[in-house]
Short mmCIF file of C-alpha atoms (C1' of nucleotides) in Angstrom, two decimals:
data_model
loop_
_atom_site.label_atom_id
_atom_site.label_comp_id
_atom_site.label_asym_id
_atom_site.label_seq_id
_atom_site.Cartn_x
_atom_site.Cartn_y
_atom_site.Cartn_z
CA MET A 1 100.53 114.13 127.41
CA SER A 2 102.57 111.16 126.47
CA CYS A 3 100.96 111.16 123.08
CA GLU A 4 102.75 114.35 122.21
CA ALA A 5 106.08 112.89 123.09
CA ASP A 6 105.28 109.83 121.03
CA THR A 7 104.20 111.93 118.11
CA THR A 8 107.39 113.95 118.25
CA ALA A 9 109.56 110.88 118.40
CA LEU A 10 107.68 109.21 115.59
CA LEU A 11 107.82 112.27 113.39
CA ARG A 12 111.55 112.51 113.90
CA SER A 13 112.08 108.89 112.94
CA GLY A 14 113.31 107.87 109.53
CA GLY A 15 114.95 111.19 108.71
CA ARG A 16 111.64 113.03 108.93
CA ARG A 17 111.38 116.52 110.31
CA LEU A 18 109.16 117.88 112.97
CA THR A 19 107.67 120.90 111.24
CA PRO A 20 105.10 123.33 112.59
CA GLN A 21 102.77 122.40 109.74
CA ARG A 22 102.73 118.75 110.71
CA GLN A 23 102.25 119.61 114.33
CA ARG A 24 99.35 121.86 113.49
CA VAL A 25 97.65 119.27 111.32
CA ALA A 26 98.11 116.63 113.99
CA ALA A 27 96.82 118.95 116.69
CA ALA A 28 93.84 120.03 114.62
CA LEU A 29 92.83 116.45 113.95
CA GLN A 30 93.21 115.41 117.57
CA HIS A 31 91.31 118.42 118.77
CA ALA A 32 88.52 118.17 116.24
CA GLY A 33 88.06 114.47 116.81
CA GLY A 34 86.09 112.08 114.66
CA HIS A 35 86.34 111.93 110.91
CA ARG A 36 87.48 115.12 109.24
CA THR A 37 87.93 115.94 105.59
CA VAL A 38 90.99 117.70 104.26
CA GLU A 39 88.87 120.74 103.57
CA GLU A 40 87.62 120.91 107.13
CA LEU A 41 91.10 120.69 108.57
CA HIS A 42 92.36 123.32 106.19
CA GLU A 43 89.64 125.77 107.16
CA LEU A 44 90.13 124.99 110.80
CA MET A 45 93.72 126.09 110.51
CA ALA A 46 92.91 129.07 108.36
CA GLY A 47 91.10 130.42 111.42
CA GLN A 48 94.29 130.29 113.44
CA PRO A 49 96.53 133.32 113.80
CA ASP A 50 99.52 131.47 112.37
CA THR A 51 100.64 131.62 108.82
CA PRO A 52 98.03 130.09 106.57
CA MET A 53 98.82 126.69 105.18
CA ALA A 54 98.65 125.54 101.60
CA LEU A 55 96.05 122.90 100.90
CA SER A 56 98.61 120.62 99.35
CA THR A 57 100.61 120.81 102.55
CA VAL A 58 97.66 119.49 104.49
CA TYR A 59 97.46 116.58 102.08
CA ARG A 60 101.14 115.89 102.42
CA ALA A 61 101.12 116.18 106.19
CA LEU A 62 98.24 113.74 106.39
CA THR A 63 100.05 111.34 104.08
CA THR A 64 103.05 111.47 106.34
CA LEU A 65 100.99 110.99 109.47
CA LYS A 66 99.24 108.10 107.83
CA GLU A 67 102.56 106.43 107.07
CA LEU A 68 103.42 106.74 110.72
CA ARG A 69 100.01 105.26 111.52
CA LEU A 70 99.08 108.26 113.62
CA VAL A 71 96.01 108.84 111.50
CA SER A 72 93.87 106.56 109.43
CA GLU A 73 92.06 107.37 106.24
CA VAL A 74 88.51 106.39 105.47
CA ASP A 75 86.37 107.04 102.46
CA ALA A 76 83.59 109.53 103.12
CA GLY A 77 81.55 109.51 99.94
CA GLY A 78 83.92 110.67 97.26
CA ARG A 79 86.26 112.65 99.45
CA ALA A 80 88.88 111.46 101.86
CA ALA A 81 88.40 111.74 105.61
CA PHE A 82 90.93 111.23 108.34
CA THR A 83 90.81 110.18 111.97
CA TRP A 84 93.35 110.43 114.70
CA VAL A 85 94.26 106.91 115.76
CA ASP A 86 94.20 106.33 119.46
CA HIS A 87 96.49 103.38 119.91
CA SER A 88 95.45 103.02 123.51
CA ARG A 89 91.91 102.22 122.45
CA PRO A 90 91.88 100.17 119.26
CA HIS A 91 88.49 99.73 117.68
CA HIS A 92 87.01 98.42 114.49
CA HIS A 93 84.02 99.03 112.35
CA LEU A 94 81.60 96.87 110.47
CA VAL A 95 80.22 98.89 107.60
CA CYS A 96 77.05 97.72 105.90
CA LEU A 97 77.24 98.25 102.17
CA GLY A 98 73.46 98.09 102.02
CA CYS A 99 72.29 100.78 104.42
CA GLY A 100 75.60 102.33 105.40
CA VAL A 101 75.13 101.67 109.07
CA GLU A 102 78.28 101.30 111.12
CA ARG A 103 78.76 99.34 114.27
CA ASP A 104 81.74 98.58 116.40
CA LEU A 105 83.31 95.20 116.56
CA ASP A 106 84.79 93.51 119.56
CA PRO A 107 88.53 94.16 119.32
CA ALA A 108 89.25 90.73 120.73
CA LEU A 109 88.24 89.02 117.50
CA LEU A 110 90.77 90.94 115.47
CA ARG A 111 93.43 90.72 118.10
CA GLN A 112 93.21 86.98 117.78
CA LEU A 113 93.43 87.19 114.02
CA GLY A 114 96.53 89.35 114.38
CA SER A 115 98.21 86.75 116.58
CA GLU A 116 97.38 83.97 114.17
CA ILE A 117 98.70 85.88 111.19
CA ARG A 118 101.85 86.63 113.04
CA ALA A 119 102.30 83.01 114.07
CA VAL A 120 101.70 81.65 110.60
CA THR A 121 103.45 84.19 108.44
CA GLY A 122 105.69 86.34 110.62
CA PHE A 123 103.73 89.31 109.36
CA ASP A 124 102.83 92.03 111.83
CA ALA A 125 99.34 93.06 110.83
CA PHE A 126 98.24 96.58 111.68
CA LEU A 127 94.78 96.11 113.09
CA ASP A 128 94.39 99.08 115.40
CA HIS A 129 91.74 100.70 113.33
CA PHE A 130 90.04 98.68 110.75
CA ALA A 131 86.91 98.75 108.63
CA ILE A 132 85.27 95.59 107.36
CA MET A 133 82.69 95.82 104.62
CA GLY A 134 79.69 93.58 104.79
CA GLU A 135 75.97 93.41 105.08
CA CYS A 136 73.95 93.72 108.24
CA ALA A 137 71.29 91.20 109.23
CA ARG A 138 68.45 93.52 108.26
CA CYS A 139 69.76 94.22 104.78
CA ARG A 140 70.48 90.56 104.22
CA GLN A 141 66.90 89.66 104.96
CA ALA A 142 65.63 92.44 102.74
CA ALA A 143 67.86 91.24 99.92
CA ALA A 144 66.72 87.67 100.35
CA GLN A 145 63.11 88.67 99.85
CA THR A 146 63.83 90.27 96.48
CA MET B 1 81.29 79.71 81.58
CA SER B 2 79.20 79.88 84.66
CA CYS B 3 80.81 83.12 85.61
CA GLU B 4 79.11 84.82 82.73
CA ALA B 5 75.73 83.56 83.80
CA ASP B 6 76.43 84.70 87.32
CA THR B 7 77.51 88.08 86.12
CA THR B 8 74.39 88.46 84.07
CA ALA B 9 72.14 87.48 86.92
CA LEU B 10 73.94 89.73 89.35
CA LEU B 11 73.86 92.68 87.02
CA ARG B 12 70.15 92.25 86.52
CA SER B 13 69.51 92.18 90.23
CA GLY B 14 68.25 95.19 92.09
CA GLY B 15 66.71 96.84 89.08
CA ARG B 16 70.08 97.16 87.40
CA ARG B 17 70.49 96.72 83.70
CA LEU B 18 72.84 94.59 81.75
CA THR B 19 74.30 97.07 79.31
CA PRO B 20 76.93 96.53 76.63
CA GLN B 21 79.19 99.02 78.36
CA ARG B 22 79.16 97.11 81.60
CA GLN B 23 79.70 93.86 79.79
CA ARG B 24 82.65 95.29 77.95
CA VAL B 25 84.24 96.66 81.09
CA ALA B 26 83.73 93.37 82.87
CA ALA B 27 85.10 91.41 79.93
CA ALA B 28 88.10 93.69 79.57
CA LEU B 29 88.99 93.36 83.21
CA GLN B 30 88.60 89.58 83.20
CA HIS B 31 90.61 89.23 80.04
CA ALA B 32 93.38 91.61 81.06
CA GLY B 33 93.70 90.03 84.47
CA GLY B 34 95.55 91.44 87.43
CA HIS B 35 95.28 95.01 88.58
CA ARG B 36 94.25 97.50 85.93
CA THR B 37 93.81 101.22 86.14
CA VAL B 38 90.80 103.00 84.70
CA GLU B 39 93.00 104.51 82.06
CA GLU B 40 94.29 101.12 80.94
CA LEU B 41 90.81 99.69 80.65
CA HIS B 42 89.61 102.70 78.75
CA GLU B 43 92.42 102.46 76.22
CA LEU B 44 91.92 98.74 75.96
CA MET B 45 88.36 99.31 74.85
CA ALA B 46 89.26 102.21 72.63
CA GLY B 47 91.15 99.66 70.52
CA GLN B 48 87.98 97.66 69.98
CA PRO B 49 85.83 98.16 66.92
CA ASP B 50 82.78 99.04 69.00
CA THR B 51 81.64 102.50 69.80
CA PRO B 52 84.15 104.25 71.99
CA MET B 53 83.22 104.62 75.62
CA ALA B 54 83.31 107.75 77.71
CA LEU B 55 85.84 107.70 80.50
CA SER B 56 83.21 108.55 83.06
CA THR B 57 81.24 105.53 81.93
CA VAL B 58 84.18 103.30 82.75
CA TYR B 59 84.28 104.83 86.20
CA ARG B 60 80.58 104.30 86.67
CA ALA B 61 80.64 100.74 85.37
CA LEU B 62 83.43 99.89 87.73
CA THR B 63 81.56 101.47 90.62
CA THR B 64 78.55 99.33 89.78
CA LEU B 65 80.62 96.18 89.46
CA LYS B 66 82.28 96.98 92.74
CA GLU B 67 78.91 97.29 94.44
CA LEU B 68 78.07 93.85 93.14
CA ARG B 69 81.42 92.68 94.43
CA LEU B 70 82.46 91.44 91.02
CA VAL B 71 85.53 93.62 91.12
CA SER B 72 87.59 94.99 93.93
CA GLU B 73 89.42 98.25 94.08
CA VAL B 74 92.94 98.72 95.34
CA ASP B 75 95.10 101.76 95.58
CA ALA B 76 97.95 101.78 93.08
CA GLY B 77 99.99 104.82 94.01
CA GLY B 78 97.64 107.74 93.58
CA ARG B 79 95.35 106.20 91.02
CA ALA B 80 92.72 103.57 91.46
CA ALA B 81 93.23 100.04 90.16
CA PHE B 82 90.67 97.28 89.83
CA THR B 83 90.78 93.50 89.87
CA TRP B 84 88.25 90.96 88.80
CA VAL B 85 87.17 88.98 91.85
CA ASP B 86 87.10 85.24 91.40
CA HIS B 87 84.62 84.07 94.00
CA SER B 88 85.51 80.46 93.39
CA ARG B 89 88.98 81.14 94.68
CA PRO B 90 88.88 83.60 97.55
CA HIS B 91 92.24 84.91 98.54
CA HIS B 92 93.71 87.60 100.71
CA HIS B 93 96.76 89.71 100.77
CA LEU B 94 99.14 90.87 103.38
CA VAL B 95 100.67 94.08 102.17
CA CYS B 96 103.85 95.31 103.81
CA LEU B 97 103.82 99.05 104.25
CA GLY B 98 107.58 99.01 104.52
CA CYS B 99 108.75 97.32 101.34
CA GLY B 100 105.47 96.90 99.49
CA VAL B 101 105.80 93.15 99.22
CA GLU B 102 102.56 91.23 98.99
CA ARG B 103 101.95 87.71 100.09
CA ASP B 104 98.88 85.56 100.23
CA LEU B 105 97.17 84.62 103.42
CA ASP B 106 95.55 81.33 104.27
CA PRO B 107 91.85 81.87 103.57
CA ALA B 108 90.93 79.66 106.51
CA LEU B 109 91.98 82.32 109.00
CA LEU B 110 89.61 84.87 107.59
CA ARG B 111 86.86 82.37 107.05
CA GLN B 112 86.93 81.71 110.76
CA LEU B 113 86.86 85.43 111.49
CA GLY B 114 83.83 85.74 109.25
CA SER B 115 81.98 83.03 111.14
CA GLU B 116 82.77 84.62 114.45
CA ILE B 117 81.63 88.04 113.33
CA ARG B 118 78.44 86.55 112.04
CA ALA B 119 77.82 84.65 115.25
CA VAL B 120 78.48 87.64 117.47
CA THR B 121 76.90 90.45 115.50
CA GLY B 122 74.69 88.97 112.79
CA PHE B 123 76.79 90.84 110.30
CA ASP B 124 77.74 89.10 107.08
CA ALA B 125 81.31 90.21 106.45
CA PHE B 126 82.53 90.23 102.86
CA LEU B 127 85.93 88.65 103.07
CA ASP B 128 86.37 87.14 99.64
CA HIS B 129 89.12 89.47 98.67
CA PHE B 130 90.79 91.39 101.34
CA ALA B 131 93.96 93.34 101.89
CA ILE B 132 95.53 93.70 105.29
CA MET B 133 98.21 96.30 105.84
CA GLY B 134 101.12 95.45 108.02
CA GLU B 135 104.83 94.98 108.20
CA CYS B 136 106.73 91.91 107.15
CA ALA B 137 109.26 90.23 109.40
CA ARG B 138 112.20 91.61 107.47
CA CYS B 139 111.05 95.21 107.62
CA ARG B 140 110.21 94.88 111.28
CA GLN B 141 113.76 93.80 112.03
CA ALA B 142 115.16 96.60 109.92
CA ALA B 143 112.99 99.13 111.74
CA ALA B 144 114.01 97.76 115.12
CA GLN B 145 117.66 98.40 114.34
CA THR B 146 117.10 102.07 113.57
"C1'" DC C 1 52.64 95.19 70.32
"C1'" DT C 2 52.76 99.93 72.43
"C1'" DG C 3 53.60 103.35 75.88
"C1'" DC C 4 55.60 104.86 80.11
"C1'" DC C 5 59.04 104.95 83.56
"C1'" DC C 6 63.30 104.58 85.26
"C1'" DT C 7 68.11 103.40 84.62
"C1'" DC C 8 72.13 104.55 81.82
"C1'" DC C 9 75.26 106.91 78.77
"C1'" DG C 10 77.90 110.63 76.73
"C1'" DC C 11 79.49 115.09 77.37
"C1'" DG C 12 81.42 118.85 79.54
"C1'" DA C 13 82.09 121.25 83.83
"C1'" DA C 14 83.16 121.04 88.75
"C1'" DT C 15 85.95 118.94 92.40
"C1'" DA C 16 89.42 116.49 94.56
"C1'" DT C 17 94.13 115.14 94.74
"C1'" DT C 18 98.83 114.95 93.20
"C1'" DC C 19 103.11 116.85 91.15
"C1'" DG C 20 107.17 119.78 89.89
"C1'" DC C 21 110.14 123.33 91.09
"C1'" DA C 22 112.41 127.02 93.51
"C1'" DA C 23 112.81 128.96 98.00
"C1'" DT C 24 112.85 127.76 103.10
"C1'" DT C 25 114.17 125.80 107.16
"C1'" DG C 26 114.84 121.70 110.48
"C1'" DT C 27 118.87 118.96 111.99
"C1'" DA C 28 123.33 117.16 112.51
"C1'" DC C 29 127.97 118.41 113.15
"C1'" DG C 30 132.09 120.96 113.93
"C1'" DC D 1 126.84 129.43 117.38
"C1'" DG D 2 127.45 129.06 112.25
"C1'" DT D 3 127.33 125.94 108.07
"C1'" DA D 4 125.91 122.47 104.96
"C1'" DC D 5 122.62 119.18 103.32
"C1'" DA D 6 118.42 117.22 102.57
"C1'" DA D 7 113.58 117.28 103.72
"C1'" DT D 8 109.59 120.27 103.32
"C1'" DT D 9 106.64 124.03 101.97
"C1'" DG D 10 103.99 127.13 98.84
"C1'" DC D 11 102.24 127.87 94.69
"C1'" DG D 12 100.29 126.94 90.51
"C1'" DA D 13 99.66 123.58 86.96
"C1'" DA D 14 98.52 118.81 85.78
"C1'" DT D 15 95.72 114.75 86.78
"C1'" DA D 16 92.25 111.98 88.50
"C1'" DT D 17 87.55 111.43 89.72
"C1'" DT D 18 82.84 112.81 90.30
"C1'" DC D 19 78.57 115.33 89.03
"C1'" DG D 20 74.58 117.15 86.53
"C1'" DC D 21 71.90 117.29 82.57
"C1'" DG D 22 69.43 115.98 78.46
"C1'" DG D 23 68.66 112.29 75.46
"C1'" DA D 24 68.37 106.97 74.62
"C1'" DG D 25 66.95 102.71 75.32
"C1'" DG D 26 65.59 98.50 78.07
"C1'" DG D 27 61.81 96.19 80.37
"C1'" DC D 28 57.29 95.59 82.22
"C1'" DA D 29 51.99 96.58 82.45
"C1'" DG D 30 48.18 96.65 79.74
#
DNA sequence: CTGCCCTCCGCGAATATTCGCAATTGTACG
DNA sequence: CGTACAATTGCGAATATTCGCGGAGGGCAG
């Protein structure tokens, strides 16, 4: 897969090293899919025949991967959760602060925003995977009746 | 100030109570200005003649205020920092992941995004105070040369 | 005004996350 | 292929943050 080559190249960039631990964390997250907590990933790898990994190493690997924008971090009720970012399929979430429901948002809207920001400020906004807080129509109506 | 009246009304909404602790946390954050860590706020109030406040209470008050969108939370290198949100002057930040520089963004761009999201999905996006991660022009050039 | 209910607070314990340090081990280079 | 250097890991300790519980106190019905 090309993604592996990309990952390798990215991990090597900026004086970083391609270590088995980072590869394993990356692989585990890709394989598991969805949102995974640090604990889940750690246990997942504890089941592997390789040398067990320290929990702090998982944290550090995820931090590194996040800096490279290979994973994104979201808040899952008190503990951190991570997702593998598929750059070939950017998507965004609208999260309702009222009921917690999540729905996807048309990527086109944010793509346009990204272009505008770039045009106005020269800033390259990272909008591959983005969560916007808000309130859904249902909760808004419920709140209005209060 | 009207902000106090607003705060009071907001805090009373949804069956919530206006407690001295919440008022003190809100006041401390408004007075201190800028980004403050929980620890800072706690010490700030420890210097007051009133009854000392438990640290966990500061956390909980800030959580409540955040739910009411009176404060916003940002990540200040491992520990959480909070800012008082001035709804009369919405503003947004572009944060460069490379050099850490922050610059403001024209609110009009996001206001438009908010309208579009609302039109398309019925979702009411909260975009009063928003941070977008990215890379500034300078860092992008530097990275390209690597 | 009085009583009841439900939200909050303080406290201490449980979790989650980060840090410091010495030992390892990728990588670049000769 | 062997060496040198700096990034990384493991481990345990230090921090940061959340939770659960019992007791108070605010606010509304009667």
